[in-house]
Amino acid sequence: MTKSPLILIVDDFDDALDIYQQYLTFKGYRVVTARSGREAIDVARTHMPALILMDLSMAVMTGTEAMRILRSDSAFTDVPIVAFTAHALHDEKLAALRAGFDEVLAKPCLPDELVAAIARLLSTPRGAQLS
């Protein structure tokens, strides 16, 4: 029996963590969570998720800082990292993509849109997404 993909959700807003964790679990994904960029790095290195949803605006360490640290680790070269942000205007999206995120999703995001994005990102090799 194949295990379902493990998703790491990183957000300092507990309600967002709870809602998305419950929905992704309901849809068959395994989910781990982190409440800060620093914690995200530790959780990612411990659990090796198939995909990371990273809030951009967090205290102490931003999502972009955490993503850059993870990207510098060869273990995360092929792991899609999605910026998950309430600040999803064109310029912010472009900056997040240039920084190294694979995709940018605006919060709040409809759960079915999130699941569709995750399924698409997991079914496409990371290098193909960037071309």
C-alpha positions as MATLAB code, in Angstrom:
seq = 'MTKSPLILIVDDFDDALDIYQQYLTFKGYRVVTARSGREAIDVARTHMPALILMDLSMAVMTGTEAMRILRSDSAFTDVPIVAFTAHALHDEKLAALRAGFDEVLAKPCLPDELVAAIARLLSTPRGAQLS';
ca = [
       0.000    0.000    0.000;
       1.427    3.371   -1.057;
       1.417    6.174    1.482;
      -0.317    9.369    0.460;
       1.905   12.418   -0.094;
       2.956   14.362    2.986;
       2.205   18.091    2.900;
       3.814   20.634    5.231;
       1.623   23.667    5.932;
       3.407   26.653    7.449;
       1.344   29.516    8.860;
       1.391   31.556   12.059;
      -2.410   31.860   11.948;
      -3.863   28.854   13.779;
      -7.267   28.996   12.064;
      -5.652   28.738    8.620;
      -3.522   25.797    9.766;
      -6.543   23.996   11.170;
      -8.831   24.572    8.180;
      -6.327   23.537    5.527;
      -4.963   20.638    7.575;
      -8.453   19.214    8.090;
      -9.400   19.593    4.437;
      -6.187   18.110    3.067;
      -6.472   15.205    5.513;
     -10.091   14.694    4.383;
      -8.812   14.618    0.773;
      -6.362   11.843    1.640;
      -3.110   13.714    2.205;
      -0.929   13.307    5.255;
      -0.230   16.690    6.838;
       2.322   18.159    9.225;
       2.304   21.779   10.316;
       4.641   24.508   11.492;
       3.873   27.934   12.925;
       7.053   29.779   11.918;
       9.752   29.786    9.278;
      12.281   28.403   11.739;
       9.943   25.596   12.781;
       9.188   24.898    9.107;
      12.854   24.181    8.432;
      13.052   21.766   11.361;
       9.784   20.011   10.482;
      10.731   19.758    6.797;
      14.117   18.242    7.577;
      12.553   15.763   10.006;
       9.567   14.668    7.881;
      10.709   15.304    4.266;
       7.349   16.438    2.857;
       6.407   16.003   -0.786;
       5.216   19.634   -0.942;
       5.408   22.708    1.315;
       2.763   25.431    1.611;
       4.541   28.443    3.121;
       2.938   31.625    4.421;
       5.102   34.582    3.431;
       4.404   36.983    6.297;
       5.532   35.497    9.592;
       7.370   37.014   12.516;
      10.993   36.102   13.279;
      11.656   34.415    9.906;
       9.622   35.086    6.789;
       8.445   32.363    4.466;
      10.869   33.611    1.823;
      13.810   33.308    4.225;
      12.755   29.784    5.216;
      12.269   28.792    1.569;
      15.770   30.041    0.659;
      17.308   27.995    3.484;
      15.415   24.898    2.353;
      16.369   25.486   -1.295;
      20.047   25.616   -0.276;
      19.683   22.024    0.994;
      19.954   19.510   -1.874;
      17.291   17.339   -0.203;
      14.702   19.983   -1.146;
      15.755   20.642   -4.739;
      12.773   18.782   -6.175;
      10.226   19.609   -3.447;
       7.627   22.127   -4.637;
       7.365   25.076   -2.263;
       4.232   27.182   -2.659;
       3.924   30.734   -1.343;
       0.643   31.049    0.495;
      -0.140   34.689    1.116;
      -2.795   37.306    1.684;
      -0.528   39.737   -0.221;
      -0.951   38.276   -3.685;
      -0.951   41.334   -5.904;
       0.935   41.000   -9.188;
       4.201   42.495   -7.862;
       4.202   40.296   -4.747;
       3.501   37.185   -6.815;
       6.297   38.028   -9.222;
       8.730   38.664   -6.343;
       7.838   35.324   -4.723;
       8.322   33.427   -7.994;
      11.654   35.167   -8.618;
      12.737   34.299   -5.065;
      12.304   30.584   -5.808;
       8.724   29.613   -4.984;
       7.098   27.264   -7.483;
       3.693   28.897   -7.284;
       1.838   31.604   -5.379;
      -1.644   31.032   -3.972;
      -3.721   33.844   -2.518;
      -5.260   33.449    0.921;
      -7.990   32.808    1.558;
      -7.874   30.037   -0.998;
     -10.831   27.824   -1.746;
      -9.980   24.328   -0.495;
     -10.707   22.700   -3.863;
      -8.367   25.186   -5.605;
      -5.653   24.302   -3.092;
      -6.115   20.571   -3.686;
      -6.043   21.086   -7.464;
      -2.789   23.080   -7.213;
      -1.205   20.446   -4.962;
      -2.227   17.601   -7.292;
      -0.840   19.457  -10.315;
       2.460   20.310   -8.607;
       2.945   16.766   -7.336;
       2.272   15.263  -10.760;
       4.769   17.474  -12.606;
       8.533   17.217  -12.053;
       9.790   20.461  -10.501;
      12.143   21.293  -13.363;
       9.260   21.063  -15.830;
       7.233   23.510  -13.724;
       9.961   26.125  -13.970;
      10.363   26.018  -17.739;
];
